[in-house]
Structures are given as C-alpha cells and as structure tokens.
mmCIF file of C-alpha atoms in Angstrom:
data_model
loop_
_atom_site.group_PDB
_atom_site.id
_atom_site.type_symbol
_atom_site.label_atom_id
_atom_site.label_comp_id
_atom_site.label_asym_id
_atom_site.label_seq_id
_atom_site.Cartn_x
_atom_site.Cartn_y
_atom_site.Cartn_z
ATOM 1 C CA MET R 16 0.000 0.000 0.000
ATOM 2 C CA GLN R 17 2.821 2.386 0.909
ATOM 3 C CA ASN R 18 4.596 1.489 -2.333
ATOM 4 C CA GLN R 19 1.483 2.280 -4.401
ATOM 5 C CA ARG R 20 1.065 5.597 -2.606
ATOM 6 C CA HIS R 21 4.689 6.461 -3.312
ATOM 7 C CA GLN R 22 4.188 5.423 -6.961
ATOM 8 C CA LEU R 23 1.136 7.652 -7.280
ATOM 9 C CA GLU R 24 2.921 10.615 -5.690
ATOM 10 C CA ASN R 25 5.779 10.215 -8.144
ATOM 11 C CA LEU R 26 3.373 10.008 -11.076
ATOM 12 C CA TYR R 27 1.544 13.095 -9.875
ATOM 13 C CA LYS R 28 4.737 15.131 -9.464
ATOM 14 C CA GLN R 29 5.970 14.096 -12.867
ATOM 15 C CA TYR R 30 2.779 14.248 -14.966
ATOM 16 C CA ALA R 31 0.189 16.499 -13.299
ATOM 17 C CA ARG R 32 1.363 19.621 -15.069
ATOM 18 C CA PRO R 33 1.624 18.126 -18.594
ATOM 19 C CA LEU R 34 -1.795 16.479 -18.120
ATOM 20 C CA TYR R 35 -3.282 19.775 -16.976
ATOM 21 C CA PHE R 36 -1.969 21.602 -20.058
ATOM 22 C CA TYR R 37 -3.161 18.821 -22.353
ATOM 23 C CA LEU R 38 -6.637 18.959 -20.829
ATOM 24 C CA LEU R 39 -6.590 22.750 -20.949
ATOM 25 C CA LYS R 40 -5.933 22.578 -24.679
ATOM 26 C CA LEU R 41 -8.789 20.131 -25.103
ATOM 27 C CA CYS R 42 -11.428 21.893 -23.031
ATOM 28 C CA GLY R 43 -10.316 25.530 -23.029
ATOM 29 C CA SER R 44 -11.278 26.046 -19.371
ATOM 30 C CA THR R 45 -8.746 26.303 -16.551
ATOM 31 C CA GLN R 46 -11.229 25.163 -13.931
ATOM 32 C CA LEU R 47 -12.433 22.195 -15.973
ATOM 33 C CA ALA R 48 -8.836 21.250 -16.816
ATOM 34 C CA GLU R 49 -7.990 21.245 -13.093
ATOM 35 C CA ASP R 50 -11.032 19.114 -12.311
ATOM 36 C CA LEU R 51 -10.270 16.689 -15.121
ATOM 37 C CA THR R 52 -6.628 16.412 -14.038
ATOM 38 C CA GLN R 53 -7.780 15.447 -10.573
ATOM 39 C CA GLU R 54 -10.337 13.054 -12.055
ATOM 40 C CA ALA R 55 -7.622 11.430 -14.157
ATOM 41 C CA PHE R 56 -5.509 10.799 -11.065
ATOM 42 C CA VAL R 57 -8.503 9.478 -9.140
ATOM 43 C CA ARG R 58 -9.138 7.022 -11.966
ATOM 44 C CA ALA R 59 -5.435 6.215 -12.146
ATOM 45 C CA THR R 60 -5.449 5.392 -8.436
ATOM 46 C CA VAL R 61 -8.051 2.714 -9.030
ATOM 47 C CA TYR R 62 -6.014 1.085 -11.796
ATOM 48 C CA LEU R 63 -2.516 1.848 -10.495
ATOM 49 C CA HIS R 64 -1.687 -1.825 -10.182
ATOM 50 C CA THR R 65 -2.230 -2.406 -13.942
ATOM 51 C CA TYR R 66 0.243 0.034 -15.443
ATOM 52 C CA GLU R 67 3.858 -0.611 -16.327
ATOM 53 C CA GLU R 68 6.284 2.096 -15.261
ATOM 54 C CA GLU R 69 7.827 2.654 -18.708
ATOM 55 C CA GLU R 70 4.378 3.296 -20.218
ATOM 56 C CA ALA R 71 3.077 5.587 -17.457
ATOM 57 C CA ARG R 72 3.023 8.756 -19.559
ATOM 58 C CA ALA R 73 0.917 7.322 -22.385
ATOM 59 C CA TRP R 74 -1.298 5.497 -19.884
ATOM 60 C CA LEU R 75 -2.003 8.677 -17.889
ATOM 61 C CA PHE R 76 -2.732 10.685 -21.031
ATOM 62 C CA LYS R 77 -5.169 7.972 -22.095
ATOM 63 C CA VAL R 78 -6.889 8.154 -18.695
ATOM 64 C CA ALA R 79 -7.017 11.970 -18.944
ATOM 65 C CA ARG R 80 -8.405 11.887 -22.479
ATOM 66 C CA ASN R 81 -11.094 9.420 -21.437
ATOM 67 C CA ALA R 82 -12.022 11.677 -18.508
ATOM 68 C CA TYR R 83 -12.324 14.588 -20.954
ATOM 69 C CA LEU R 84 -14.418 12.557 -23.401
ATOM 70 C CA ASP R 85 -16.723 11.435 -20.590
ATOM 71 C CA GLU R 86 -17.198 15.050 -19.522
ATOM 72 C CA TRP R 87 -17.759 16.148 -23.096
ATOM 73 C CA ARG R 88 -20.401 13.475 -23.579
ATOM 74 C CA LYS R 89 -22.132 14.645 -20.397
ATOM 75 C CA GLN R 90 -22.264 18.199 -21.672
ATOM 76 C CA GLN R 91 -23.673 17.127 -25.068
ATOM 77 C CA ARG R 92 -22.472 20.275 -26.742
ATOM 78 C CA LEU R 93 -19.762 21.209 -29.161
ATOM 79 C CA ARG R 94 -16.976 23.251 -27.638
ATOM 80 C CA THR R 95 -14.437 25.333 -29.443
ATOM 81 C CA ILE R 96 -11.102 24.105 -28.291
ATOM 82 C CA PRO R 97 -8.006 26.230 -28.778
ATOM 83 C CA LEU R 98 -4.558 24.811 -29.261
ATOM 84 C CA LEU R 99 -1.528 27.070 -29.113
ATOM 85 C CA SER R 100 1.194 26.600 -31.652
ATOM 86 C CA ILE R 101 4.675 25.554 -30.646
ATOM 87 C CA PHE R 102 6.130 26.275 -34.040
ATOM 88 C CA SER R 103 8.091 29.290 -32.927
ATOM 89 C CA SER R 104 11.190 29.813 -35.024
ATOM 90 C CA LYS R 105 13.322 32.033 -32.793
ATOM 91 C CA LYS R 106 16.874 31.351 -33.839
ATOM 92 C CA GLU R 107 18.565 34.322 -32.241
ATOM 93 C CA MET R 108 17.411 36.483 -29.375
ATOM 94 C CA ILE R 109 18.717 39.964 -28.835
ATOM 95 C CA SER R 110 17.105 40.290 -25.434
ATOM 96 C CA PRO R 111 15.615 37.725 -23.055
ATOM 97 C CA TYR R 112 12.190 39.005 -24.103
ATOM 98 C CA GLY R 113 12.689 38.528 -27.842
ATOM 99 C CA LEU R 114 11.957 40.988 -30.602
ATOM 100 C CA PRO R 115 8.562 42.719 -30.409
ATOM 101 C CA GLU R 116 7.909 42.120 -34.107
ATOM 102 C CA GLU R 117 8.678 38.421 -33.783
ATOM 103 C CA SER R 118 6.507 38.153 -30.708
ATOM 104 C CA LEU R 119 3.604 39.838 -32.487
ATOM 105 C CA LEU R 120 3.973 37.605 -35.560
ATOM 106 C CA THR R 121 4.129 34.483 -33.379
ATOM 107 C CA GLN R 122 1.050 35.609 -31.483
ATOM 108 C CA GLU R 123 -0.768 36.217 -34.766
ATOM 109 C CA ARG R 124 0.214 32.762 -36.096
ATOM 110 C CA ASN R 125 -0.962 31.195 -32.833
ATOM 111 C CA GLN R 126 -4.326 32.936 -33.127
ATOM 112 C CA GLN R 127 -4.669 31.774 -36.718
ATOM 113 C CA LEU R 128 -3.808 28.226 -35.731
ATOM 114 C CA ASP R 129 -6.276 28.392 -32.837
ATOM 115 C CA GLU R 130 -8.979 29.448 -35.249
ATOM 116 C CA LEU R 131 -8.170 26.628 -37.681
ATOM 117 C CA LEU R 132 -7.981 23.938 -35.013
ATOM 118 C CA LYS R 133 -11.505 24.741 -33.865
ATOM 119 C CA TYR R 134 -12.718 23.127 -37.066
ATOM 120 C CA LEU R 135 -10.879 19.843 -36.564
ATOM 121 C CA PRO R 136 -12.478 16.808 -34.902
ATOM 122 C CA GLU R 137 -11.334 16.013 -31.351
ATOM 123 C CA GLN R 138 -9.179 13.082 -32.456
ATOM 124 C CA TYR R 139 -7.257 15.277 -34.892
ATOM 125 C CA ARG R 140 -6.737 17.962 -32.231
ATOM 126 C CA SER R 141 -5.559 15.343 -29.734
ATOM 127 C CA ILE R 142 -3.148 13.658 -32.097
ATOM 128 C CA ILE R 143 -1.622 16.952 -33.244
ATOM 129 C CA TYR R 144 -1.281 18.144 -29.645
ATOM 130 C CA LEU R 145 0.306 14.921 -28.391
ATOM 131 C CA ARG R 146 2.760 14.703 -31.281
ATOM 132 C CA GLU R 147 3.726 18.345 -31.753
ATOM 133 C CA TYR R 148 3.392 19.811 -28.256
ATOM 134 C CA GLU R 149 4.008 16.877 -25.892
ATOM 135 C CA LEU R 150 6.441 15.232 -28.361
ATOM 136 C CA PHE R 151 4.886 11.805 -27.898
ATOM 137 C CA SER R 152 6.303 8.957 -29.939
ATOM 138 C CA TYR R 153 3.959 7.066 -32.269
ATOM 139 C CA LYS R 154 3.872 4.237 -29.726
ATOM 140 C CA GLU R 155 2.875 6.595 -26.894
ATOM 141 C CA ILE R 156 0.155 8.156 -29.042
ATOM 142 C CA SER R 157 -0.983 4.663 -29.974
ATOM 143 C CA ASP R 158 -1.282 3.745 -26.301
ATOM 144 C CA ALA R 159 -2.941 7.017 -25.301
ATOM 145 C CA LEU R 160 -5.530 7.073 -28.079
ATOM 146 C CA GLN R 161 -5.997 3.310 -28.348
ATOM 147 C CA LEU R 162 -5.007 3.176 -32.004
ATOM 148 C CA THR R 163 -2.532 1.013 -33.859
ATOM 149 C CA LYS R 164 0.765 2.588 -34.825
ATOM 150 C CA ASP R 165 -0.335 2.645 -38.470
ATOM 151 C CA GLN R 166 -3.629 4.316 -37.522
ATOM 152 C CA VAL R 167 -1.656 6.966 -35.629
ATOM 153 C CA LYS R 168 0.505 7.715 -38.655
ATOM 154 C CA ILE R 169 -2.481 7.856 -40.987
ATOM 155 C CA THR R 170 -4.589 9.980 -38.639
ATOM 156 C CA LEU R 171 -1.712 12.388 -37.988
ATOM 157 C CA HIS R 172 -1.124 12.725 -41.723
ATOM 158 C CA ARG R 173 -4.817 13.391 -42.324
ATOM 159 C CA ALA R 174 -4.970 15.898 -39.452
ATOM 160 C CA ARG R 175 -1.982 17.827 -40.806
ATOM 161 C CA LYS R 176 -3.402 17.685 -44.322
ATOM 162 C CA ARG R 177 -6.789 18.964 -43.146
ATOM 163 C CA LEU R 178 -5.065 21.749 -41.189
ATOM 164 C CA ALA R 179 -3.053 22.761 -44.262
ATOM 165 C CA SER R 180 -6.213 22.677 -46.378
ATOM 166 C CA LEU R 181 -8.040 24.919 -43.928
ATOM 167 C CA ALA R 182 -5.096 27.356 -43.892
ATOM 168 C CA GLU R 183 -5.091 27.427 -47.684
ATOM 169 C CA LYS R 184 -8.842 28.145 -47.800
ATOM 170 C CA LYS R 185 -8.293 31.058 -45.401
ATOM 171 C CA GLY R 186 -5.432 32.344 -47.561
ATOM 172 C CA TRP R 187 -2.793 31.861 -44.877
#
C-alpha cells in the first residue's frame, strides 16, 4: 500500500502539469482542466496496479483523455477548443524578451492556428497536440488514443493535411 502511494505521488509530481496543459488545450477552461486532471488521477489510483512504469506517460494521457471525453459526452455540446502553436522559429534572441515584431507575428500565427484547429475533430486535435506539443512517440500516441501505430501515422497525416487545407482556404 505504501509502495502504491509512493508510486502515485511520483506520477503526480511528474505528470500532473503536462496532463493539466493537455486537458486545458482540449477543453479551453482552466477550472475544468484542473477538475479533469484530478479526475484522471482518481481514476489512475483505481487502476494503479495495472500500469507498467515505462508506459506511465501514455497510460495517464489515455486516462485523462477518457475523462475529458466522458465530460464532453455529459455536456452534449460542441466546444471550441483552442490549441496554441509551438512552431516558434526564434533562432537568435537579442534580449531575453525577444523581438517585439517576432513576438507579435508568433502571437498572430498562434491565433490563426487556434482558429483553424476549432474546425478539426477532437481526435485530430488530440493527435496533433500529443505529437507536436508533448512530443509523444507514435507508440505513446498509440497507447494514449488506443489506435494502432499505423492508424496513428495515418490519422496524424490526415490531421496535418486537413489543417493545411483549412489554412489554404483562409489564404494563410
């Protein structure tokens, strides 16, 4: 029992923050993201004995995603879900705060991406977030989203293609 408690504390310290940000990107609400993070760890406590340490990250993200999907189903409404871009191309910084022009352009690109991602299905948003922001491997995404590795590759390709198509339609 003490060992499981120690295991859970370690998991919480290591993954609570990334789970919170993932859930925040999915739901767009800080309060709901906090609640869902806690819900994910409550659920994880119940099944702590079934996970393997090397797969903890993907397993916890799967638990968190399922908590989000359960909440979404309860609400029975479509939410607009923002996702911030991590494609910042700062190669050289003159000051620790960056160049104002670069910052403004990055902010504008992020807003454009947020707008485009609202039109993607949840699975596409999740797969793009996990791969590009959390830097999950295909195997980790496969575990988290309960897809085969080939399905992950195909879905990620389709999500990126749809995103590019939407950007083209908008003239970006």
